[in-house]
Amino acid sequence: MSINSARDFRKEIKKHADRFYLIHYSCQSLNDDNEGLSPRITSIAVSFFGNSQVVSFSTHAVAEELGVSRDDVPDKLDEIERLLLSKFYDFVRDKRDKYWIHWNMRSLTFGFEHIEHRANVLGLNNVPSIPIERRINLSDMLGSWYGPNYVADPKMVSLMDLNGGIHREFLTGLEEVEAFKSKEFIKLHKSTLSKVGFFDRILRKWIKGKLRTKVNSFWVWIDRTFESRAAKLVAFFGTLASIVSVPLSLILWIFS
């Protein structure tokens, strides 16, 4: 099914939760203060919406697998990041037909293209790219459903505040950068996991009509209900008019 609207998205995920994955990742600074031209990928978390199970790929786990000590990580970053991305794309390879739900991962600066670019830079050629039509921006979907001002900016933090509070392991982008510089790799990865868990929770609340926003949910429901009914009524009367017009034209032709 082609997903072209928030309505399509809610309908599809309610029926086929097994077709959806949630993804988020962390990286070095998005500014020009990295040793390279593009920021390194430091952790990736993927949650299967069918059962909320999470698979993750992190700097600290890969470093440990390679036998690299915490203090030696900065000197082995190419090797660590390469293996991290190799594991991630091995996971993606047979799931490119699924839908991938993300939060504003839509550019070379921060997005699927950025992850793919880092893989290519590190020598991982022909990685299995996730098709653009299979990427769903949760932030855009919520904005389409509730309106662009459904919460204040920054929307992720505001939405957390309204729906249970900010997770204790959540870090801002700047805090994640500092955690990486301080070699607090587990702390950094927990932040990535907390964000994917947050996406899962708010998505389930939205589907059930229990998501709290700055917009009155009752009026959103009214708008959506009558929007749907209006479309059906227009289609019905259009069909009815075409059915009536055929015999009327025939009668006029006979008696003309």
XYZ file of N, CA, C and O in Angstrom, residues 53-152:
400
model
N 10.250 -4.855 20.299
C 11.605 -5.348 20.540
C 12.608 -4.469 19.798
O 12.357 -4.027 18.677
N 13.756 -4.227 20.439
C 14.739 -3.286 19.897
C 16.042 -4.001 19.535
O 16.536 -4.854 20.286
N 16.582 -3.641 18.389
C 17.916 -4.068 17.970
C 18.765 -2.812 17.898
O 18.313 -1.785 17.372
N 19.974 -2.856 18.429
C 20.786 -1.638 18.428
C 22.224 -1.920 18.020
O 22.717 -3.051 18.111
N 22.867 -0.856 17.577
C 24.245 -0.913 17.094
C 24.968 0.277 17.717
O 24.613 1.422 17.451
N 25.975 -0.002 18.548
C 26.570 1.085 19.327
C 28.085 1.033 19.341
O 28.697 -0.029 19.178
N 28.686 2.195 19.564
C 30.136 2.308 19.613
C 30.723 1.433 20.705
O 31.700 0.705 20.472
N 30.143 1.467 21.913
C 30.741 0.719 23.015
C 30.665 -0.794 22.797
O 31.615 -1.521 23.111
N 29.554 -1.282 22.225
C 29.409 -2.719 22.005
C 30.362 -3.207 20.918
O 30.997 -4.267 21.055
N 30.488 -2.441 19.840
C 31.386 -2.828 18.757
C 32.847 -2.760 19.212
O 33.651 -3.647 18.892
N 33.182 -1.708 19.969
C 34.558 -1.586 20.484
C 34.914 -2.783 21.354
O 36.019 -3.345 21.257
N 33.985 -3.184 22.205
C 34.231 -4.335 23.074
C 34.403 -5.608 22.249
O 35.256 -6.453 22.547
N 33.589 -5.752 21.214
C 33.688 -6.913 20.325
C 35.052 -6.974 19.638
O 35.612 -8.057 19.426
N 35.592 -5.806 19.315
C 36.895 -5.731 18.642
C 38.068 -5.760 19.624
O 39.228 -5.772 19.201
N 37.769 -5.737 20.917
C 38.826 -5.740 21.918
C 39.503 -4.402 22.081
O 40.670 -4.329 22.498
N 38.775 -3.325 21.779
C 39.322 -1.973 21.884
C 38.933 -1.387 23.244
O 37.753 -1.388 23.610
N 39.902 -0.885 23.988
C 39.622 -0.298 25.292
C 38.973 1.081 25.130
O 39.074 1.702 24.069
N 38.340 1.573 26.181
C 37.694 2.881 26.136
C 38.672 3.981 25.716
O 38.350 4.834 24.889
N 39.875 3.950 26.276
C 40.848 4.998 25.975
C 41.366 4.929 24.544
O 41.811 5.934 23.991
N 41.298 3.743 23.935
C 41.809 3.574 22.572
C 40.747 3.798 21.497
O 41.060 3.783 20.304
N 39.503 4.004 21.909
C 38.409 4.187 20.939
C 38.692 5.316 19.945
O 38.497 5.134 18.734
N 39.158 6.499 20.392
C 39.393 7.582 19.418
C 40.344 7.215 18.284
O 40.214 7.724 17.171
N 41.301 6.321 18.552
C 42.267 5.918 17.526
C 41.733 4.816 16.628
O 42.352 4.499 15.605
N 40.605 4.226 16.993
C 40.063 3.096 16.234
C 38.670 3.400 15.671
O 37.932 2.482 15.324
N 38.345 4.666 15.577
C 36.981 5.029 15.202
C 36.587 4.543 13.805
O 35.435 4.140 13.601
N 37.500 4.582 12.850
C 37.163 4.102 11.512
C 36.753 2.635 11.544
O 35.731 2.245 10.970
N 37.548 1.828 12.219
C 37.272 0.395 12.304
C 35.965 0.124 13.048
O 35.157 -0.718 12.631
N 35.740 0.854 14.122
C 34.537 0.665 14.927
C 33.289 1.086 14.154
O 32.298 0.350 14.088
N 33.336 2.268 13.559
C 32.173 2.762 12.819
C 31.873 1.882 11.612
O 30.695 1.630 11.297
N 32.909 1.395 10.949
C 32.713 0.523 9.782
C 31.963 -0.751 10.174
O 31.010 -1.163 9.500
N 32.379 -1.371 11.271
C 31.707 -2.596 11.701
C 30.287 -2.295 12.193
O 29.361 -3.070 11.935
N 30.101 -1.174 12.886
C 28.767 -0.779 13.346
C 27.817 -0.659 12.155
O 26.696 -1.195 12.181
N 28.251 0.028 11.109
C 27.395 0.236 9.936
C 27.213 -1.051 9.134
O 26.149 -1.281 8.552
N 28.238 -1.889 9.116
C 28.123 -3.177 8.429
C 27.042 -4.029 9.087
O 26.208 -4.651 8.410
N 27.022 -4.053 10.405
C 26.005 -4.806 11.142
C 24.612 -4.216 10.896
O 23.627 -4.959 10.723
N 24.530 -2.900 10.889
C 23.242 -2.250 10.653
C 22.695 -2.611 9.276
O 21.525 -2.993 9.142
N 23.517 -2.513 8.240
C 23.027 -2.795 6.895
C 22.781 -4.281 6.658
O 21.936 -4.651 5.821
N 23.470 -5.146 7.382
C 23.131 -6.571 7.335
C 21.717 -6.791 7.863
O 20.970 -7.631 7.356
N 21.367 -6.024 8.876
C 20.021 -6.097 9.456
C 18.978 -5.541 8.477
O 17.889 -6.095 8.327
N 19.322 -4.468 7.793
C 18.386 -3.790 6.874
C 18.129 -4.608 5.616
O 17.022 -4.568 5.057
N 19.124 -5.371 5.195
C 19.142 -5.962 3.851
C 17.831 -6.630 3.427
O 17.351 -6.413 2.312
N 17.236 -7.437 4.284
C 16.011 -8.142 3.888
C 14.748 -7.472 4.424
O 13.684 -8.093 4.499
N 14.878 -6.185 4.796
C 13.727 -5.461 5.346
C 13.458 -4.163 4.599
O 12.786 -3.267 5.111
N 13.958 -4.040 3.396
C 13.793 -2.818 2.629
C 12.362 -2.630 2.144
O 11.971 -1.542 1.728
N 11.556 -3.698 2.195
C 10.155 -3.584 1.804
C 9.263 -3.161 2.967
O 8.059 -2.971 2.799
N 9.848 -2.991 4.158
C 9.086 -2.540 5.322
C 9.032 -1.008 5.322
O 9.735 -0.341 4.569
N 8.209 -0.461 6.225
C 8.157 0.986 6.401
C 9.061 1.364 7.573
O 9.064 0.701 8.614
N 9.818 2.464 7.415
C 10.778 2.903 8.423
C 10.353 4.271 8.961
O 10.390 5.281 8.253
N 9.908 4.268 10.212
C 9.399 5.481 10.852
C 10.546 6.194 11.559
O 11.284 5.579 12.343
N 10.678 7.482 11.311
C 11.805 8.247 11.857
C 11.335 9.625 12.310
O 10.163 9.974 12.153
N 12.260 10.383 12.866
C 11.952 11.753 13.296
C 12.928 12.700 12.596
O 14.056 12.868 13.000
N 12.459 13.283 11.492
C 13.225 14.281 10.729
C 14.571 13.772 10.205
O 15.518 14.555 10.061
N 14.659 12.483 9.890
C 15.873 11.935 9.263
C 15.738 12.064 7.741
O 15.492 11.091 7.041
N 15.919 13.275 7.231
C 15.579 13.481 5.822
C 16.609 14.280 5.033
O 16.273 14.916 4.032
N 17.857 14.254 5.453
C 18.859 15.000 4.690
C 20.229 14.338 4.800
O 20.437 13.417 5.599
N 21.152 14.832 4.010
C 22.526 14.341 4.072
C 23.202 14.779 5.367
O 24.150 14.152 5.841
N 22.701 15.852 5.966
C 23.247 16.318 7.238
C 22.822 15.396 8.373
O 23.624 15.016 9.229
N 21.532 15.060 8.399
C 21.014 14.121 9.387
C 19.899 13.314 8.744
O 18.808 13.841 8.470
N 20.166 12.054 8.455
C 19.143 11.246 7.810
C 19.689 9.958 7.239
O 20.847 9.581 7.461
N 18.858 9.262 6.481
C 19.254 7.997 5.870
C 20.430 8.189 4.919
O 21.322 7.340 4.842
N 20.426 9.313 4.192
C 21.537 9.590 3.270
C 22.846 9.781 4.021
O 23.911 9.400 3.534
N 22.768 10.377 5.202
C 23.973 10.571 6.013
C 24.563 9.223 6.437
O 25.777 8.996 6.320
N 23.720 8.311 6.902
C 24.196 6.990 7.306
C 24.816 6.261 6.124
O 25.898 5.672 6.224
N 24.137 6.333 4.988
C 24.632 5.671 3.786
C 25.952 6.297 3.319
O 26.870 5.588 2.891
N 26.039 7.608 3.416
C 27.261 8.299 3.033
C 28.442 7.855 3.892
O 29.541 7.584 3.381
N 28.220 7.760 5.199
C 29.292 7.321 6.098
C 29.737 5.893 5.754
O 30.929 5.580 5.784
N 28.798 5.045 5.400
C 29.150 3.672 5.015
C 30.031 3.676 3.774
O 31.043 2.952 3.703
N 29.682 4.503 2.793
C 30.478 4.586 1.568
C 31.868 5.155 1.832
O 32.865 4.674 1.286
N 31.939 6.174 2.685
C 33.229 6.779 3.033
C 34.160 5.752 3.665
O 35.377 5.749 3.423
N 33.589 4.847 4.440
C 34.379 3.845 5.155
C 34.594 2.569 4.345
O 35.110 1.574 4.862
N 34.203 2.590 3.069
C 34.499 1.468 2.194
C 33.444 0.389 2.114
O 33.691 -0.680 1.544
N 32.279 0.635 2.656
C 31.179 -0.334 2.552
C 30.365 0.000 1.307
O 29.441 0.805 1.336
N 30.703 -0.609 0.210
C 30.058 -0.275 -1.058
C 28.766 -1.059 -1.262
O 28.586 -2.159 -0.736
N 27.854 -0.461 -2.036
C 26.590 -1.103 -2.406
C 25.761 -1.529 -1.190
O 25.194 -2.625 -1.163
N 25.687 -0.657 -0.197
C 24.852 -0.969 0.961
C 23.374 -0.895 0.548
O 23.017 -0.145 -0.362
N 22.501 -1.678 1.187
C 21.088 -1.725 0.797
C 20.316 -0.485 1.249
O 19.842 -0.399 2.368
N 20.191 0.466 0.367
C 19.498 1.714 0.684
C 18.013 1.483 0.930
O 17.360 0.697 0.242
N 17.479 2.160 1.946
C 16.045 2.087 2.238
C 15.320 3.034 1.281
O 15.613 4.232 1.255
N 14.397 2.534 0.463
C 13.713 3.387 -0.525
C 13.027 4.591 0.121
O 12.465 4.484 1.217
N 13.063 5.709 -0.560
C 12.466 6.945 -0.051
C 10.984 6.763 0.257
O 10.476 7.256 1.269
N 10.267 6.033 -0.595
C 8.835 5.855 -0.390
C 8.512 4.975 0.814
O 7.354 4.880 1.233
N 9.532 4.352 1.392
C 9.345 3.509 2.577
C 9.736 4.240 3.865
O 9.715 3.654 4.940
N 10.080 5.498 3.762
C 10.458 6.292 4.928
C 9.284 7.180 5.342
O 8.719 7.887 4.514
N 8.941 7.129 6.625
C 7.807 7.898 7.127
C 8.269 8.791 8.269
O 8.740 8.305 9.296
N 8.141 10.087 8.073
C 8.548 11.052 9.094
C 7.413 11.232 10.099
O 6.383 11.844 9.792
N 7.580 10.698 11.293
C 6.541 10.765 12.324
C 6.203 12.207 12.684
O 5.038 12.541 12.919
N 7.198 13.073 12.716
C 6.964 14.482 13.023
C 6.010 15.116 12.006
O 5.079 15.838 12.366
N 6.219 14.818 10.733
C 5.350 15.349 9.682
C 3.943 14.765 9.769
O 2.943 15.473 9.545
N 3.850 13.480 10.084
C 2.536 12.828 10.179
C 1.697 13.442 11.301
O 0.507 13.705 11.133
N 2.327 13.682 12.435
C 1.610 14.296 13.556
C 1.186 15.723 13.211
O 0.084 16.163 13.546
N 2.078 16.453 12.517
C 1.756 17.812 12.098
C 0.606 17.839 11.107
O -0.248 18.734 11.145
N 0.564 16.842 10.229
C -0.521 16.758 9.256
C -1.843 16.440 9.932
O -2.900 16.973 9.558
N -1.817 15.610 10.965
C -3.043 15.183 11.646
C -3.594 16.255 12.594
O -4.785 16.545 12.601
N -2.685 16.829 13.401
C -3.121 17.776 14.431
C -2.952 19.245 14.032
O -3.458 20.129 14.710
N -2.214 19.492 12.956
C -1.887 20.862 12.587
C -0.447 21.175 12.965
O 0.105 20.571 13.898
N 0.202 22.107 12.263
C 1.633 22.371 12.464
C 1.999 22.864 13.862
O 3.150 22.729 14.290
N 1.063 23.427 14.576
C 1.350 23.967 15.912
C 0.793 23.078 17.025
O 0.378 23.572 18.077
N 0.815 21.758 16.793
C 0.233 20.847 17.788
C 1.003 20.840 19.100
O 0.452 20.526 20.154
N 2.298 21.166 19.058
C 3.106 21.410 20.259
C 4.123 22.490 19.923
O 4.386 22.781 18.757
N 4.719 23.059 20.960
C 5.727 24.102 20.750
C 7.050 23.479 20.300
O 7.306 22.293 20.536
